PDB file of C-alpha atoms and ligand atoms in Angstrom:
ATOM      1  CA  UNK A 122      20.723-159.610 -22.888  1.00  0.00           C
ATOM      2  CA  UNK A 123      21.192-158.731 -19.127  1.00  0.00           C
ATOM      3  CA  UNK A 124      21.101-155.103 -18.420  1.00  0.00           C
ATOM      4  CA  UNK A 125      24.452-155.680 -16.425  1.00  0.00           C
ATOM      5  CA  UNK A 126      27.038-158.504 -17.305  1.00  0.00           C
ATOM      6  CA  UNK A 127      30.125-159.087 -15.225  1.00  0.00           C
ATOM      7  CA  UNK A 128      32.486-161.464 -16.876  1.00  0.00           C
ATOM      8  CA  UNK A 129      35.417-162.972 -15.024  1.00  0.00           C
ATOM      9  CA  UNK A 130      35.768-159.639 -13.069  1.00  0.00           C
ATOM     10  CA  UNK A 131      39.180-159.728 -11.120  1.00  0.00           C
ATOM     11  CA  UNK A 132      40.519-156.758  -9.356  1.00  0.00           C
ATOM     12  CA  UNK A 133      44.025-156.505  -7.589  1.00  0.00           C
ATOM     13  CA  UNK A 134      45.085-153.540  -5.921  1.00  0.00           C
ATOM     14  CA  UNK A 135      48.608-152.372  -5.976  1.00  0.00           C
ATOM     15  CA  UNK A 136      50.104-151.973  -2.448  1.00  0.00           C
ATOM     16  CA  UNK A 137      53.378-150.384  -2.986  1.00  0.00           C
ATOM     17  CA  UNK A 138      53.711-149.447   0.802  1.00  0.00           C
ATOM     18  CA  UNK A 139      53.533-152.945   1.845  1.00  0.00           C
ATOM     19  CA  UNK A 140      55.311-154.458  -1.258  1.00  0.00           C
ATOM     20  CA  UNK A 141      52.396-156.839  -2.069  1.00  0.00           C
ATOM     21  CA  UNK A 142      49.384-156.866  -4.085  1.00  0.00           C
ATOM     22  CA  UNK A 143      45.694-157.420  -2.689  1.00  0.00           C
ATOM     23  CA  UNK A 144      43.524-159.776  -4.543  1.00  0.00           C
ATOM     24  CA  UNK A 145      40.089-158.044  -4.120  1.00  0.00           C
ATOM     25  CA  UNK A 146      37.593-159.583  -6.393  1.00  0.00           C
ATOM     26  CA  UNK A 147      38.262-162.952  -7.841  1.00  0.00           C
ATOM     27  CA  UNK A 148      36.553-164.110 -11.029  1.00  0.00           C
ATOM     28  CA  UNK A 149      33.070-162.565 -10.397  1.00  0.00           C
ATOM     29  CA  UNK A 150      30.441-163.566 -13.023  1.00  0.00           C
ATOM     30  CA  UNK A 151      26.996-162.114 -12.545  1.00  0.00           C
ATOM     31  CA  UNK A 152      23.998-161.221 -14.956  1.00  0.00           C
ATOM     32  CA  UNK A 153      21.711-158.503 -13.556  1.00  0.00           C
ATOM     33  CA  UNK A 154      18.560-158.576 -15.614  1.00  0.00           C
ATOM     34  CA  UNK A 155      16.862-155.498 -16.686  1.00  0.00           C
ATOM     35  CA  UNK A 156      14.321-154.256 -13.935  1.00  0.00           C
ATOM     36  CA  UNK A 157      15.982-156.308 -11.303  1.00  0.00           C
ATOM     37  CA  UNK A 158      16.591-154.941  -8.083  1.00  0.00           C
ATOM     38  CA  UNK A 159      19.263-156.818  -6.647  1.00  0.00           C
ATOM     39  CA  UNK A 160      20.795-156.477  -3.197  1.00  0.00           C
ATOM     40  CA  UNK A 161      24.316-157.243  -2.754  1.00  0.00           C
ATOM     41  CA  UNK A 162      25.156-158.511   0.954  1.00  0.00           C
ATOM     42  CA  UNK A 163      28.958-159.593   2.001  1.00  0.00           C
ATOM     43  CA  UNK A 164      31.436-159.111   4.771  1.00  0.00           C
ATOM     44  CA  UNK A 165      33.146-155.617   5.170  1.00  0.00           C
ATOM     45  CA  UNK A 166      36.177-155.537   2.947  1.00  0.00           C
ATOM     46  CA  UNK A 167      35.008-158.103   0.539  1.00  0.00           C
ATOM     47  CA  UNK A 168      34.873-155.860  -2.484  1.00  0.00           C
ATOM     48  CA  UNK A 169      31.266-154.727  -2.858  1.00  0.00           C
ATOM     49  CA  UNK A 170      32.175-150.900  -3.148  1.00  0.00           C
ATOM     50  CA  UNK A 171      35.076-151.915  -5.600  1.00  0.00           C
ATOM     51  CA  UNK A 172      32.531-153.840  -7.808  1.00  0.00           C
ATOM     52  CA  UNK A 173      30.290-151.207  -7.773  1.00  0.00           C
ATOM     53  CA  UNK A 174      33.002-148.734  -8.921  1.00  0.00           C
ATOM     54  CA  UNK A 175      33.751-150.936 -11.656  1.00  0.00           C
ATOM     55  CA  UNK A 176      30.276-151.011 -12.857  1.00  0.00           C
ATOM     56  CA  UNK A 177      29.920-147.247 -12.438  1.00  0.00           C
ATOM     57  CA  UNK A 178      33.289-146.799 -14.416  1.00  0.00           C
ATOM     58  CA  UNK A 179      35.311-145.279 -11.726  1.00  0.00           C
ATOM     59  CA  UNK A 180      37.472-147.976 -11.311  1.00  0.00           C
ATOM     60  CA  UNK A 181      39.019-150.544 -13.887  1.00  0.00           C
ATOM     61  CA  UNK A 182      39.131-154.222 -13.526  1.00  0.00           C
ATOM     62  CA  UNK A 183      42.416-155.826 -13.543  1.00  0.00           C
ATOM     63  CA  UNK A 184      41.080-158.438 -16.020  1.00  0.00           C
ATOM     64  CA  UNK A 185      37.480-159.579 -17.183  1.00  0.00           C
ATOM     65  CA  UNK A 186      34.752-157.284 -18.185  1.00  0.00           C
ATOM     66  CA  UNK A 187      31.743-155.192 -16.863  1.00  0.00           C
ATOM     67  CA  UNK A 188      29.156-154.588 -19.633  1.00  0.00           C
ATOM     68  CA  UNK A 189      26.049-152.319 -19.326  1.00  0.00           C
ATOM     69  CA  UNK A 190      23.200-152.612 -21.991  1.00  0.00           C
ATOM     70  CA  UNK A 191      25.763-154.812 -23.776  1.00  0.00           C
ATOM     71  CA  UNK A 192      28.442-152.046 -23.880  1.00  0.00           C
ATOM     72  CA  UNK A 193      31.753-152.213 -22.206  1.00  0.00           C
ATOM     73  CA  UNK A 194      32.212-150.056 -19.398  1.00  0.00           C
ATOM     74  CA  UNK A 195      34.988-147.564 -19.856  1.00  0.00           C
ATOM     75  CA  UNK A 196      34.184-144.545 -18.017  1.00  0.00           C
ATOM     76  CA  UNK A 197      31.341-143.133 -16.034  1.00  0.00           C
ATOM     77  CA  UNK A 198      27.890-142.356 -18.090  1.00  0.00           C
ATOM     78  CA  UNK A 199      24.810-140.766 -17.463  1.00  0.00           C
ATOM     79  CA  UNK A 200      23.015-144.122 -17.965  1.00  0.00           C
ATOM     80  CA  UNK A 201      24.389-144.954 -14.612  1.00  0.00           C
ATOM     81  CA  UNK A 202      23.393-143.155 -11.476  1.00  0.00           C
ATOM     82  CA  UNK A 203      25.603-143.788  -8.667  1.00  0.00           C
ATOM     83  CA  UNK A 204      25.001-143.129  -4.895  1.00  0.00           C
ATOM     84  CA  UNK A 205      28.309-143.397  -2.758  1.00  0.00           C
ATOM     85  CA  UNK A 206      28.995-144.784   0.543  1.00  0.00           C
ATOM     86  CA  UNK A 207      30.158-141.509   1.572  1.00  0.00           C
ATOM     87  CA  UNK A 208      28.337-138.411   0.048  1.00  0.00           C
ATOM     88  CA  UNK A 209      30.378-136.807  -2.768  1.00  0.00           C
ATOM     89  CA  UNK A 210      28.685-133.281  -3.000  1.00  0.00           C
ATOM     90  CA  UNK A 211      30.293-130.312  -4.393  1.00  0.00           C
ATOM     91  CA  UNK A 212      30.937-128.224  -1.086  1.00  0.00           C
ATOM     92  CA  UNK A 213      30.619-124.781  -2.782  1.00  0.00           C
ATOM     93  CA  UNK A 214      27.153-125.521  -4.392  1.00  0.00           C
ATOM     94  CA  UNK A 215      23.836-125.528  -2.260  1.00  0.00           C
ATOM     95  CA  UNK A 216      21.782-128.789  -2.041  1.00  0.00           C
ATOM     96  CA  UNK A 217      19.341-127.722  -5.142  1.00  0.00           C
ATOM     97  CA  UNK A 218      22.466-126.904  -7.297  1.00  0.00           C
ATOM     98  CA  UNK A 219      24.190-130.111  -6.361  1.00  0.00           C
ATOM     99  CA  UNK A 220      20.883-132.063  -7.413  1.00  0.00           C
ATOM    100  CA  UNK A 221      20.482-130.071 -10.369  1.00  0.00           C
ATOM    101  CA  UNK A 222      24.085-130.266 -11.687  1.00  0.00           C
ATOM    102  CA  UNK A 223      24.003-132.729 -14.477  1.00  0.00           C
ATOM    103  CA  UNK A 224      20.841-130.689 -15.932  1.00  0.00           C
ATOM    104  CA  UNK A 225      23.292-127.524 -15.872  1.00  0.00           C
ATOM    105  CA  UNK A 226      25.875-129.501 -17.855  1.00  0.00           C
ATOM    106  CA  UNK A 227      23.270-130.352 -20.134  1.00  0.00           C
ATOM    107  CA  UNK A 228      22.491-126.885 -20.928  1.00  0.00           C
ATOM    108  CA  UNK A 229      18.957-126.662 -19.418  1.00  0.00           C
ATOM    109  CA  UNK A 230      17.934-123.333 -18.154  1.00  0.00           C
ATOM    110  CA  UNK A 231      18.036-122.319 -14.558  1.00  0.00           C
ATOM    111  CA  UNK A 232      14.327-121.904 -13.897  1.00  0.00           C
ATOM    112  CA  UNK A 233      13.630-125.632 -15.275  1.00  0.00           C
ATOM    113  CA  UNK A 234      16.627-127.057 -13.604  1.00  0.00           C
ATOM    114  CA  UNK A 235      15.400-125.572 -10.341  1.00  0.00           C
ATOM    115  CA  UNK A 236      11.988-126.880 -10.890  1.00  0.00           C
ATOM    116  CA  UNK A 237      12.927-130.376 -11.585  1.00  0.00           C
ATOM    117  CA  UNK A 238      15.552-130.421  -8.752  1.00  0.00           C
ATOM    118  CA  UNK A 239      12.981-129.535  -6.299  1.00  0.00           C
ATOM    119  CA  UNK A 240      10.855-132.416  -7.081  1.00  0.00           C
ATOM    120  CA  UNK A 241      13.645-134.643  -6.131  1.00  0.00           C
ATOM    121  CA  UNK A 242      14.404-132.450  -2.939  1.00  0.00           C
ATOM    122  CA  UNK A 243      10.852-132.703  -2.013  1.00  0.00           C
ATOM    123  CA  UNK A 244      11.104-136.541  -2.523  1.00  0.00           C
ATOM    124  CA  UNK A 245      13.989-137.159  -0.220  1.00  0.00           C
ATOM    125  CA  UNK A 246      12.302-134.948   2.637  1.00  0.00           C
ATOM    126  CA  UNK A 247      14.540-131.831   2.165  1.00  0.00           C
ATOM    127  CA  UNK A 248      12.209-129.188   1.467  1.00  0.00           C
ATOM    128  CA  UNK A 249      13.402-126.126   3.324  1.00  0.00           C
ATOM    129  CA  UNK A 250      16.839-127.008   3.123  1.00  0.00           C
ATOM    130  CA  UNK A 251      17.381-126.674  -0.624  1.00  0.00           C
ATOM    131  CA  UNK A 252      19.599-123.630  -0.398  1.00  0.00           C
ATOM    132  CA  UNK A 253      21.773-124.916   2.268  1.00  0.00           C
ATOM    133  CA  UNK A 254      25.402-126.013   1.655  1.00  0.00           C
ATOM    134  CA  UNK A 255      26.624-129.388   2.247  1.00  0.00           C
ATOM    135  CA  UNK A 256      28.721-128.147   5.483  1.00  0.00           C
ATOM    136  CA  UNK A 257      25.295-126.956   6.742  1.00  0.00           C
ATOM    137  CA  UNK A 258      23.736-130.144   6.339  1.00  0.00           C
ATOM    138  CA  UNK A 259      23.652-133.569   8.623  1.00  0.00           C
ATOM    139  CA  UNK A 260      25.530-136.669   7.119  1.00  0.00           C
ATOM    140  CA  UNK A 261      22.060-138.316   6.575  1.00  0.00           C
ATOM    141  CA  UNK A 262      20.697-135.259   4.559  1.00  0.00           C
ATOM    142  CA  UNK A 263      23.657-135.041   2.460  1.00  0.00           C
ATOM    143  CA  UNK A 264      23.429-138.463   1.647  1.00  0.00           C
ATOM    144  CA  UNK A 265      19.702-137.762   0.920  1.00  0.00           C
ATOM    145  CA  UNK A 266      21.003-134.828  -1.681  1.00  0.00           C
ATOM    146  CA  UNK A 267      23.255-137.594  -3.372  1.00  0.00           C
ATOM    147  CA  UNK A 268      20.225-139.713  -3.851  1.00  0.00           C
ATOM    148  CA  UNK A 269      18.192-136.869  -5.284  1.00  0.00           C
ATOM    149  CA  UNK A 270      21.246-136.256  -7.514  1.00  0.00           C
ATOM    150  CA  UNK A 271      21.259-139.761  -8.906  1.00  0.00           C
ATOM    151  CA  UNK A 272      17.236-140.021  -9.163  1.00  0.00           C
ATOM    152  CA  UNK A 273      17.048-136.799 -11.067  1.00  0.00           C
ATOM    153  CA  UNK A 274      19.330-138.055 -14.065  1.00  0.00           C
ATOM    154  CA  UNK A 275      16.548-140.824 -14.541  1.00  0.00           C
ATOM    155  CA  UNK A 276      19.268-143.412 -15.265  1.00  0.00           C
ATOM    156  CA  UNK A 277      18.498-146.877 -16.547  1.00  0.00           C
ATOM    157  CA  UNK A 278      20.938-148.333 -13.933  1.00  0.00           C
ATOM    158  CA  UNK A 279      21.015-146.944 -10.275  1.00  0.00           C
ATOM    159  CA  UNK A 280      24.071-148.320  -8.455  1.00  0.00           C
ATOM    160  CA  UNK A 281      23.643-147.569  -4.438  1.00  0.00           C
ATOM    161  CA  UNK A 282      26.300-148.282  -1.875  1.00  0.00           C
ATOM    162  CA  UNK A 283      24.600-148.346   1.704  1.00  0.00           C
ATOM    163  CA  UNK A 284      22.609-145.293   0.759  1.00  0.00           C
ATOM    164  CA  UNK A 285      20.471-145.604   3.869  1.00  0.00           C
ATOM    165  CA  UNK A 286      22.946-146.556   6.499  1.00  0.00           C
ATOM    166  CA  UNK A 287      23.220-143.113   8.122  1.00  0.00           C
ATOM    167  CA  UNK A 288      19.753-142.385   8.260  1.00  0.00           C
ATOM    168  CA  UNK A 289      17.388-142.724  11.167  1.00  0.00           C
ATOM    169  CA  UNK A 290      14.929-145.895  11.478  1.00  0.00           C
ATOM    170  CA  UNK A 291      11.708-143.653  10.210  1.00  0.00           C
ATOM    171  CA  UNK A 292      13.536-141.993   7.475  1.00  0.00           C
ATOM    172  CA  UNK A 293      15.271-144.984   6.455  1.00  0.00           C
ATOM    173  CA  UNK A 294      11.541-146.673   6.290  1.00  0.00           C
ATOM    174  CA  UNK A 295      10.307-143.687   3.919  1.00  0.00           C
ATOM    175  CA  UNK A 296      13.429-143.701   1.724  1.00  0.00           C
ATOM    176  CA  UNK A 297      12.871-147.644   1.272  1.00  0.00           C
ATOM    177  CA  UNK A 298       9.314-147.136   0.601  1.00  0.00           C
ATOM    178  CA  UNK A 299      10.038-144.377  -1.993  1.00  0.00           C
ATOM    179  CA  UNK A 300      13.029-146.120  -3.687  1.00  0.00           C
ATOM    180  CA  UNK A 301      10.479-149.267  -4.429  1.00  0.00           C
ATOM    181  CA  UNK A 302       7.863-147.085  -5.739  1.00  0.00           C
ATOM    182  CA  UNK A 303      10.393-145.268  -8.083  1.00  0.00           C
ATOM    183  CA  UNK A 304      11.884-148.645  -9.042  1.00  0.00           C
ATOM    184  CA  UNK A 305       8.287-149.771 -10.001  1.00  0.00           C
ATOM    185  CA  UNK A 306       7.532-146.682 -11.747  1.00  0.00           C
ATOM    186  CA  UNK A 307      10.480-146.221 -13.735  1.00  0.00           C
ATOM    187  CA  UNK A 308      11.572-149.924 -14.424  1.00  0.00           C
ATOM    188  CA  UNK A 309      14.896-149.286 -13.917  1.00  0.00           C
ATOM    189  CA  UNK A 310      17.486-151.645 -12.847  1.00  0.00           C
ATOM    190  CA  UNK A 311      18.963-151.204  -9.181  1.00  0.00           C
ATOM    191  CA  UNK A 312      22.202-152.678  -7.471  1.00  0.00           C
ATOM    192  CA  UNK A 313      21.947-152.067  -3.830  1.00  0.00           C
ATOM    193  CA  UNK A 314      24.940-152.682  -1.537  1.00  0.00           C
ATOM    194  CA  UNK A 315      23.636-153.279   2.174  1.00  0.00           C
ATOM    195  CA  UNK A 316      25.006-154.726   5.316  1.00  0.00           C
ATOM    196  CA  UNK A 317      21.226-155.234   6.389  1.00  0.00           C
ATOM    197  CA  UNK A 318      19.664-158.580   5.592  1.00  0.00           C
ATOM    198  CA  UNK A 319      16.233-157.203   6.631  1.00  0.00           C
ATOM    199  CA  UNK A 320      16.738-154.153   4.191  1.00  0.00           C
ATOM    200  CA  UNK A 321      17.877-156.558   1.268  1.00  0.00           C
ATOM    201  CA  UNK A 322      14.683-158.829   1.854  1.00  0.00           C
ATOM    202  CA  UNK A 323      12.595-155.833   1.926  1.00  0.00           C
ATOM    203  CA  UNK A 324      13.952-154.066  -1.149  1.00  0.00           C
ATOM    204  CA  UNK A 325      15.357-156.685  -3.546  1.00  0.00           C
ATOM    205  CA  UNK A 326      13.863-159.205  -5.962  1.00  0.00           C
ATOM    206  CA  UNK A 327      17.304-161.086  -6.037  1.00  0.00           C
ATOM    207  CA  UNK A 328      19.555-161.125  -3.075  1.00  0.00           C
ATOM    208  CA  UNK A 329      23.439-161.809  -4.160  1.00  0.00           C
ATOM    209  CA  UNK A 330      25.833-162.795  -1.104  1.00  0.00           C
ATOM    210  CA  UNK A 331      29.506-162.474  -1.683  1.00  0.00           C
ATOM    211  CA  UNK A 332      32.489-164.427  -0.007  1.00  0.00           C
ATOM    212  CA  UNK A 333      34.803-162.742   2.403  1.00  0.00           C
ATOM    213  CA  UNK A 334      37.707-161.054   0.422  1.00  0.00           C
ATOM    214  CA  UNK A 335      38.912-162.071  -2.195  1.00  0.00           C
ATOM    215  CA  UNK A 336      35.420-161.473  -3.195  1.00  0.00           C
ATOM    216  CA  UNK A 337      33.278-164.140  -4.988  1.00  0.00           C
ATOM    217  CA  UNK A 338      29.558-164.660  -5.695  1.00  0.00           C
ATOM    218  CA  UNK A 339      28.639-167.000  -2.916  1.00  0.00           C
ATOM    219  CA  UNK A 340      25.091-167.288  -4.102  1.00  0.00           C
ATOM    220  CA  UNK A 341      22.124-165.562  -6.034  1.00  0.00           C
ATOM    221  CA  UNK A 342      18.812-166.175  -4.278  1.00  0.00           C
ATOM    222  CA  UNK A 343      15.702-164.910  -5.904  1.00  0.00           C
ATOM    223  CA  UNK A 344      13.247-163.377  -3.621  1.00  0.00           C
ATOM    224  CA  UNK A 345       9.769-162.646  -5.127  1.00  0.00           C
ATOM    225  CA  UNK A 346       7.405-162.269  -2.206  1.00  0.00           C
ATOM    226  CA  UNK A 347       4.435-159.682  -3.307  1.00  0.00           C
ATOM    227  CA  UNK A 348       4.921-155.963  -2.099  1.00  0.00           C
ATOM    228  CA  UNK A 349       4.685-154.249   0.580  1.00  0.00           C
ATOM    229  CA  UNK A 350       6.604-156.952   2.339  1.00  0.00           C
ATOM    230  CA  UNK A 351       5.355-157.918   5.823  1.00  0.00           C
ATOM    231  CA  UNK A 352       8.640-158.599   7.575  1.00  0.00           C
ATOM    232  CA  UNK A 353       6.634-160.561  10.174  1.00  0.00           C
ATOM    233  CA  UNK A 354       5.491-163.125   7.573  1.00  0.00           C
ATOM    234  CA  UNK A 355       6.464-166.761   7.685  1.00  0.00           C
ATOM    235  CA  UNK A 356       7.763-166.443   4.128  1.00  0.00           C
ATOM    236  CA  UNK A 357       9.924-163.357   4.811  1.00  0.00           C
ATOM    237  CA  UNK A 358      11.534-165.275   8.067  1.00  0.00           C
ATOM    238  CA  UNK A 359      12.233-168.399   5.956  1.00  0.00           C
ATOM    239  CA  UNK A 360      14.096-166.358   3.441  1.00  0.00           C
ATOM    240  CA  UNK A 361      15.794-164.450   6.162  1.00  0.00           C
ATOM    241  CA  UNK A 362      16.762-167.879   7.699  1.00  0.00           C
ATOM    242  CA  UNK A 363      18.479-168.881   4.368  1.00  0.00           C
ATOM    243  CA  UNK A 364      20.279-165.813   3.945  1.00  0.00           C
ATOM    244  CA  UNK A 365      21.515-165.368   7.518  1.00  0.00           C
ATOM    245  CA  UNK A 366      22.858-169.069   7.214  1.00  0.00           C
ATOM    246  CA  UNK A 367      24.720-168.246   4.182  1.00  0.00           C
ATOM    247  CA  UNK A 368      26.088-165.370   5.599  1.00  0.00           C
ATOM    248  CA  UNK A 369      27.201-167.272   8.918  1.00  0.00           C
ATOM    249  CA  UNK A 370      28.664-170.006   6.899  1.00  0.00           C
ATOM    250  CA  UNK A 371      30.815-167.359   5.092  1.00  0.00           C
ATOM    251  CA  UNK A 372      32.119-165.944   8.555  1.00  0.00           C
ATOM    252  CA  UNK A 373      32.717-169.255   9.988  1.00  0.00           C
ATOM    253  CA  UNK A 374      34.623-170.388   6.934  1.00  0.00           C
ATOM    254  CA  UNK A 375      36.613-167.300   7.011  1.00  0.00           C
ATOM    255  CA  UNK A 376      37.377-167.658  11.044  1.00  0.00           C
ATOM    256  CA  UNK A 377      38.893-171.121  10.057  1.00  0.00           C
ATOM    257  CA  UNK A 378      41.247-169.872   7.355  1.00  0.00           C
ATOM    258  CA  UNK A 379      42.107-167.107   9.682  1.00  0.00           C
TER     259      UNK A 379
HETATM  260  N1  ATP B 402      41.764-147.635  -4.034  1.00  0.00           N
HETATM  261  C1  ATP B 402      42.097-148.698  -3.385  1.00  0.00           C
HETATM  262  N2  ATP B 402      43.573-149.105  -3.254  1.00  0.00           N
HETATM  263  C2  ATP B 402      44.000-150.142  -2.422  1.00  0.00           C
HETATM  264  N3  ATP B 402      43.105-150.747  -1.881  1.00  0.00           N
HETATM  265  C3  ATP B 402      41.827-150.551  -2.027  1.00  0.00           C
HETATM  266  C4  ATP B 402      41.495-149.691  -2.447  1.00  0.00           C
HETATM  267  N4  ATP B 402      39.916-149.541  -2.427  1.00  0.00           N
HETATM  268  C5  ATP B 402      39.564-150.542  -1.592  1.00  0.00           C
HETATM  269  N5  ATP B 402      40.719-151.476  -1.493  1.00  0.00           N
HETATM  270  C6  ATP B 402      40.902-152.599  -0.645  1.00  0.00           C
HETATM  271  O1  ATP B 402      40.018-153.539  -1.358  1.00  0.00           O
HETATM  272  C7  ATP B 402      39.310-154.462  -0.407  1.00  0.00           C
HETATM  273  C8  ATP B 402      37.824-154.280  -0.859  1.00  0.00           C
HETATM  274  O2  ATP B 402      37.353-152.854  -0.201  1.00  0.00           O
HETATM  275  P1  ATP B 402      35.740-152.361  -0.504  1.00  0.00           P
HETATM  276  O3  ATP B 402      35.691-150.943  -0.181  1.00  0.00           O
HETATM  277  O4  ATP B 402      35.438-152.526  -2.148  1.00  0.00           O
HETATM  278  O5  ATP B 402      35.069-153.332   0.431  1.00  0.00           O
HETATM  279  P2  ATP B 402      33.699-153.037   0.862  1.00  0.00           P
HETATM  280  O6  ATP B 402      32.772-154.513   0.812  1.00  0.00           O
HETATM  281  O7  ATP B 402      32.622-152.307   0.083  1.00  0.00           O
HETATM  282  O8  ATP B 402      33.832-153.090   2.469  1.00  0.00           O
HETATM  283  P3  ATP B 402      32.527-152.217   3.298  1.00  0.00           P
HETATM  284  O9  ATP B 402      31.635-153.241   3.535  1.00  0.00           O
HETATM  285  O10 ATP B 402      33.388-152.033   4.719  1.00  0.00           O
HETATM  286  O11 ATP B 402      32.228-151.067   2.788  1.00  0.00           O
HETATM  287  C9  ATP B 402      39.736-153.837   1.101  1.00  0.00           C
HETATM  288  O12 ATP B 402      40.553-154.636   1.208  1.00  0.00           O
HETATM  289  C10 ATP B 402      40.333-152.408   0.887  1.00  0.00           C
HETATM  290  O13 ATP B 402      41.475-152.243   1.438  1.00  0.00           O
HETATM  291 MG1   MG B 403      31.946-150.580   0.676  1.00  0.00          MG
END
């Protein structure tokens, strides 16, 4: 059984302001195996965030189903950790209290909460900023608090929506390495949305390319180069050429339609 099963997922958004409906996801069928690291690529507006939100349980599909570990997704759950495209921290809580929030809900004692949260604050390089509030942190730092919060829950499935987009090059490299290390250690399943082909190929063992809206699965490519990956190797560049060709085909197809 796949860790995540998407069965004919369709999403239509109502657009009452313009008196129309927007077909966003059209018949998405996809299996993500347990321990897969799937990177999802596709043009802006093709429905990547919507798809992630459906798996997370924040959004309903119009028809079709999303299943996680064989159970139909009906609401968010602690089996799925989510890092959103925009940081969604509680502004009245400090970084450490945001990270530890799920432990508080579980009734874990304060000292233990803080100890565990500090491990992840440290992991994302925010030691010294743990008592800052979100308004006192930069966008990238807030994003790292969101990542620490998701990882602390040690979820079976991690859903990440362009989590490193706002980070500087060096921090991004470090976070990518950490994420691969966490994935290898905890053997979780990751779905990671990115606009960067390089990032997808550094991280993923599967690259899924979506079409323009209405989003469909264009192709799923397995990519099992040994790690750490050498982005200058001929094998890496061969794969990059293939994925770029797919993406280019998609944008040309769209341009003709338009
Ligand atoms: N809550 C909503 N209500 C109405 N329309 C929505 C809603 N959320 C998304 N959409 C529409 O659905 C389409 C897909 O949006 P989505 O955010 O999933 O795209 P995306 O692939 O994540 O894009 P990006 O790469 O720019 O983040 C867009 O046309 C958007 O306008
Ligand atoms: Mg998005």
